[in-house]
Short mmCIF file of C-alpha atoms and ligand atoms in Angstrom, two decimals:
data_model
loop_
_atom_site.label_atom_id
_atom_site.label_comp_id
_atom_site.label_asym_id
_atom_site.label_seq_id
_atom_site.Cartn_x
_atom_site.Cartn_y
_atom_site.Cartn_z
CA MET A 1 35.62 177.19 15.00
CA SER A 2 36.99 174.60 12.60
CA ARG A 3 40.17 176.53 11.92
CA LYS A 4 40.88 177.14 15.58
CA ALA A 5 40.32 173.48 16.42
CA ALA A 6 42.44 172.42 13.44
CA ASN A 7 45.23 174.68 14.69
CA ILE A 8 45.24 172.84 18.01
CA LEU A 9 45.31 169.39 16.41
CA SER A 10 47.95 170.38 13.87
CA ALA A 11 50.15 171.84 16.61
CA GLN A 12 50.04 168.41 18.24
CA VAL A 13 51.09 166.70 14.99
CA ILE A 14 53.93 169.19 14.48
CA LEU A 15 55.20 168.93 18.06
CA LYS A 16 54.95 165.15 18.19
CA PRO A 17 54.87 163.60 14.69
CA ASP A 18 54.22 160.11 16.10
CA CYS A 19 51.31 161.24 18.29
CA VAL A 20 48.09 159.33 18.89
CA LEU A 21 45.01 161.30 17.90
CA GLY A 22 41.57 160.29 19.14
CA LEU A 23 39.11 161.21 16.40
CA ALA A 24 35.38 161.82 16.21
CA THR A 25 32.66 161.76 13.57
CA GLY A 26 29.44 163.76 13.25
CA SER A 27 28.88 166.92 11.26
CA THR A 28 30.75 169.24 13.63
CA PRO A 29 34.34 168.12 12.89
CA ILE A 30 33.97 168.07 9.08
CA GLY A 31 35.30 171.62 8.65
CA LEU A 32 38.21 170.80 10.92
CA TYR A 33 39.15 167.75 8.83
CA ASN A 34 38.90 169.83 5.63
CA GLN A 35 41.26 172.36 7.14
CA LEU A 36 43.79 169.68 8.15
CA ALA A 37 43.66 168.24 4.63
CA ALA A 38 44.22 171.71 3.15
CA TRP A 39 47.27 172.29 5.34
CA TYR A 40 48.56 168.84 4.37
CA ARG A 41 48.20 169.74 0.65
CA LYS A 42 50.15 172.95 1.30
CA GLY A 43 52.96 170.87 2.75
CA ASP A 44 52.53 172.15 6.30
CA LEU A 45 51.47 168.86 7.89
CA ASP A 46 52.82 165.32 7.79
CA PHE A 47 50.62 162.48 9.04
CA SER A 48 52.98 159.65 8.10
CA LYS A 49 53.79 158.74 11.70
CA VAL A 50 50.43 159.56 13.27
CA THR A 51 48.20 156.88 14.83
CA THR A 52 44.46 157.47 15.12
CA VAL A 53 41.78 155.80 17.22
CA ASN A 54 38.16 156.70 16.68
CA LEU A 55 35.52 156.99 19.34
CA ASP A 56 32.85 154.77 17.91
CA GLU A 57 31.30 152.73 15.10
CA TYR A 58 27.82 151.47 14.31
CA LYS A 59 27.31 147.80 15.02
CA GLY A 60 26.45 145.91 11.85
CA LEU A 61 27.92 148.28 9.26
CA THR A 62 30.88 147.34 7.08
CA GLN A 63 33.72 149.72 6.27
CA GLU A 64 32.34 150.03 2.73
CA ASP A 65 28.93 151.15 3.95
CA PRO A 66 28.70 154.90 3.25
CA GLN A 67 27.04 155.37 6.65
CA SER A 68 29.79 153.67 8.60
CA TYR A 69 32.14 155.83 10.61
CA TYR A 70 35.08 154.14 8.91
CA TYR A 71 33.76 155.36 5.56
CA PHE A 72 33.24 158.84 7.02
CA MET A 73 36.81 159.00 8.30
CA ASP A 74 38.20 157.72 5.02
CA GLU A 75 36.20 160.25 3.00
CA ASN A 76 36.84 163.22 5.26
CA LEU A 77 40.43 162.67 6.32
CA PHE A 78 42.32 159.42 5.78
CA GLN A 79 42.31 159.40 1.97
CA LYS A 80 43.11 163.12 1.84
CA VAL A 81 46.34 162.97 3.84
CA ASN A 82 49.44 160.74 3.98
CA ILE A 83 48.34 158.72 6.98
CA ASP A 84 49.30 155.03 7.14
CA LYS A 85 45.90 153.30 7.08
CA ASN A 86 47.34 150.44 9.12
CA ARG A 87 47.60 152.91 11.96
CA THR A 88 43.97 154.09 11.84
CA PHE A 89 41.66 152.25 14.19
CA LEU A 90 37.92 152.12 14.79
CA PRO A 91 35.81 149.50 16.57
CA ASP A 92 34.93 146.64 14.21
CA GLY A 93 31.26 147.16 13.31
CA THR A 94 31.14 143.83 11.49
CA GLU A 95 31.90 141.81 14.61
CA PRO A 96 28.49 140.53 15.78
CA ASP A 97 29.80 139.39 19.15
CA SER A 98 29.70 142.60 21.18
CA GLU A 99 31.94 141.35 23.95
CA LYS A 100 34.57 140.27 21.47
CA ALA A 101 34.39 143.53 19.49
CA CYS A 102 34.82 145.60 22.65
CA ARG A 103 37.61 143.46 24.02
CA GLN A 104 39.45 143.70 20.70
CA TYR A 105 39.11 147.47 20.66
CA ASN A 106 40.27 147.79 24.27
CA ASP A 107 43.33 145.72 23.30
CA ILE A 108 44.03 148.05 20.37
CA LEU A 109 43.70 151.09 22.62
CA ALA A 110 46.07 149.54 25.14
CA SER A 111 48.61 148.77 22.42
CA VAL A 112 48.70 152.27 20.89
CA GLY A 113 49.28 153.91 24.27
CA GLN A 114 47.88 157.10 25.72
CA VAL A 115 45.90 159.31 23.36
CA ASP A 116 47.61 162.69 23.09
CA ILE A 117 44.50 164.61 22.06
CA GLN A 118 40.99 163.23 21.96
CA LEU A 119 38.63 165.15 19.72
CA LEU A 120 34.97 165.13 20.73
CA GLY A 121 31.67 166.41 19.43
CA LEU A 122 28.67 166.87 21.69
CA GLY A 123 25.28 165.21 21.29
CA HIS A 124 22.10 167.15 22.07
CA ASN A 125 21.56 165.05 25.17
CA GLY A 126 25.17 165.54 26.28
CA HIS A 127 26.48 162.30 24.84
CA ILE A 128 30.15 161.98 23.96
CA GLY A 129 31.11 159.24 21.55
CA PHE A 130 27.97 157.18 21.87
CA ASN A 131 27.91 157.32 25.65
CA GLU A 132 24.27 158.11 26.20
CA PRO A 133 22.87 159.59 29.43
CA ASP A 134 23.20 157.34 32.48
CA THR A 135 26.37 155.60 31.31
CA PHE A 136 28.67 154.72 34.20
CA PHE A 137 31.70 157.00 34.20
CA LYS A 138 33.98 154.01 34.67
CA THR A 139 33.14 152.23 31.39
CA GLU A 140 35.63 151.24 28.73
CA THR A 141 34.63 150.22 25.18
CA HIS A 142 31.09 148.87 25.26
CA CYS A 143 28.08 148.23 23.08
CA VAL A 144 25.27 150.76 23.44
CA LYS A 145 21.64 150.85 22.48
CA LEU A 146 21.11 154.25 20.91
CA THR A 147 18.41 156.46 22.38
CA GLU A 148 15.42 157.54 20.32
CA GLN A 149 16.80 161.10 20.36
CA THR A 150 20.13 160.00 18.90
CA ILE A 151 18.46 157.80 16.28
CA LYS A 152 16.33 160.78 15.24
CA ALA A 153 19.32 163.16 15.21
CA ASN A 154 21.34 160.75 13.04
CA ARG A 155 18.40 159.92 10.79
CA ARG A 156 19.40 162.73 8.41
CA PHE A 157 22.41 160.68 7.24
CA PHE A 158 20.29 157.63 6.35
CA ALA A 159 17.58 156.95 3.77
CA SER A 160 15.01 156.38 6.50
CA GLU A 161 14.78 156.13 10.28
CA GLU A 162 14.52 152.32 10.01
CA ASP A 163 17.97 152.26 8.41
CA VAL A 164 19.68 153.89 11.41
CA PRO A 165 21.45 151.12 13.35
CA ARG A 166 20.08 150.62 16.86
CA GLU A 167 23.41 149.75 18.41
CA ALA A 168 26.97 150.99 18.33
CA TYR A 169 30.36 150.23 19.82
CA THR A 170 31.89 153.16 21.61
CA MET A 171 34.88 154.04 23.73
CA GLY A 172 33.66 154.43 27.29
CA ILE A 173 33.85 157.52 29.47
CA LYS A 174 36.83 156.06 31.32
CA THR A 175 38.66 155.57 28.01
CA ILE A 176 37.88 159.11 26.88
CA MET A 177 38.96 160.57 30.21
CA SER A 178 42.34 158.83 30.03
CA ALA A 179 43.45 161.00 27.09
CA ARG A 180 46.20 163.52 27.86
CA GLN A 181 44.12 166.35 26.38
CA ILE A 182 40.56 166.65 25.19
CA LEU A 183 39.41 168.99 22.45
CA ILE A 184 35.65 169.34 22.18
CA VAL A 185 34.07 171.19 19.26
CA VAL A 186 30.50 172.45 19.33
CA SER A 187 28.52 174.66 16.99
CA GLY A 188 25.00 175.99 16.59
CA GLU A 189 22.29 177.42 18.78
CA ASP A 190 20.64 174.04 19.17
CA LYS A 191 23.64 173.00 21.29
CA ALA A 192 23.67 176.14 23.51
CA GLU A 193 21.60 174.61 26.28
CA ILE A 194 23.61 171.40 26.49
CA VAL A 195 26.91 173.34 26.47
CA LYS A 196 25.70 175.25 29.51
CA LYS A 197 24.58 172.09 31.28
CA ALA A 198 27.72 170.15 30.46
CA PHE A 199 30.27 172.75 31.47
CA PHE A 200 28.45 174.80 34.11
CA GLY A 201 25.93 172.35 35.52
CA PRO A 202 26.36 169.51 38.00
CA ILE A 203 28.63 166.61 37.11
CA THR A 204 26.23 163.76 36.51
CA PRO A 205 25.94 160.63 34.35
CA GLN A 206 22.67 162.13 33.09
CA VAL A 207 24.84 164.57 31.13
CA PRO A 208 27.79 162.41 30.05
CA ALA A 209 29.88 165.39 28.86
CA SER A 210 29.72 166.93 32.35
CA VAL A 211 32.42 164.44 33.37
CA LEU A 212 34.85 166.57 31.36
CA GLN A 213 34.80 169.09 34.22
CA LEU A 214 36.95 166.53 36.08
CA HIS A 215 39.63 166.34 33.37
CA ASN A 216 42.62 168.62 33.84
CA HIS A 217 43.17 169.56 30.19
CA VAL A 218 40.02 170.20 28.22
CA ILE A 219 39.72 172.76 25.44
CA LEU A 220 36.24 173.74 24.31
CA VAL A 221 36.14 175.35 20.87
CA ALA A 222 32.70 176.57 19.91
CA ASP A 223 30.97 179.20 17.82
CA GLU A 224 29.08 182.13 19.33
CA ALA A 225 25.69 180.48 18.92
CA ALA A 226 26.72 177.41 20.94
CA LEU A 227 28.12 179.70 23.64
CA SER A 228 25.11 182.02 23.71
CA GLN A 229 23.79 180.76 27.06
CA ILE A 230 26.99 181.07 29.05
C1 GLP B 1 26.94 161.21 16.96
C2 GLP B 1 28.36 160.73 17.29
C3 GLP B 1 29.05 161.64 18.25
C4 GLP B 1 28.87 163.08 17.81
C5 GLP B 1 27.42 163.47 17.91
C6 GLP B 1 27.12 164.90 17.50
O1 GLP B 1 25.95 160.52 17.63
N1 GLP B 1 28.44 159.39 17.76
O2 GLP B 1 30.43 161.28 18.36
O3 GLP B 1 29.64 163.94 18.59
O4 GLP B 1 26.64 162.58 17.14
O5 GLP B 1 27.05 164.99 16.12
P1 GLP B 1 26.99 166.35 15.31
O6 GLP B 1 28.36 166.90 15.33
O7 GLP B 1 26.57 165.94 13.94
O8 GLP B 1 25.99 167.21 16.01
#
């Protein structure tokens, strides 16, 4: 799964060296980032002109916090390849004023131009980025209160459940849908049911990822377990 997804992202970087990649965190894309870094080390990929914009960031965490998504991206990709860090963007988790943080990120997104490929993972409740069920499809960057399910799912990365931030800044569904292409990676049997709902069920804000059925260029890359119900 990771290699196939990495092939698609690397083809984009080769075809358009100054592309804009929309990136995601979570455990699912780690193998993909490792593969991209390995191809970079081999001399097959050049990230020097690439711009990246990430989906989301926890509100209240600094870039140095090992649980922040900035830290994750730095550890898993940015410091392993020749990307210009001035061209890597995430929402500013340290900005306490949510409106300001979201406005600033929307401005950044507007200035970098259309995302060529947006990478996505899939939450157990169908969330994409941190767009939890019942998010309006028309939203841009906004501040979200994480659901209990998401807090529990992300608890494994923190010392205790109390340490998991309760809020996050995330690109909205409208922002995600405006990407030229979307690449969604999913693995594991625990995601099989939500894959079926998202891609073969009704399009509804209750399953945020179901909106992807309305996008004209979506690639789903998944392992057999995640596809076992379709
Ligand atoms: C988090 C992230 C999402 C990610 C999802 C699934 O909540 N905000 O962007 O896709 O979890 O994560 P995992 O890949 O670890 O299952």
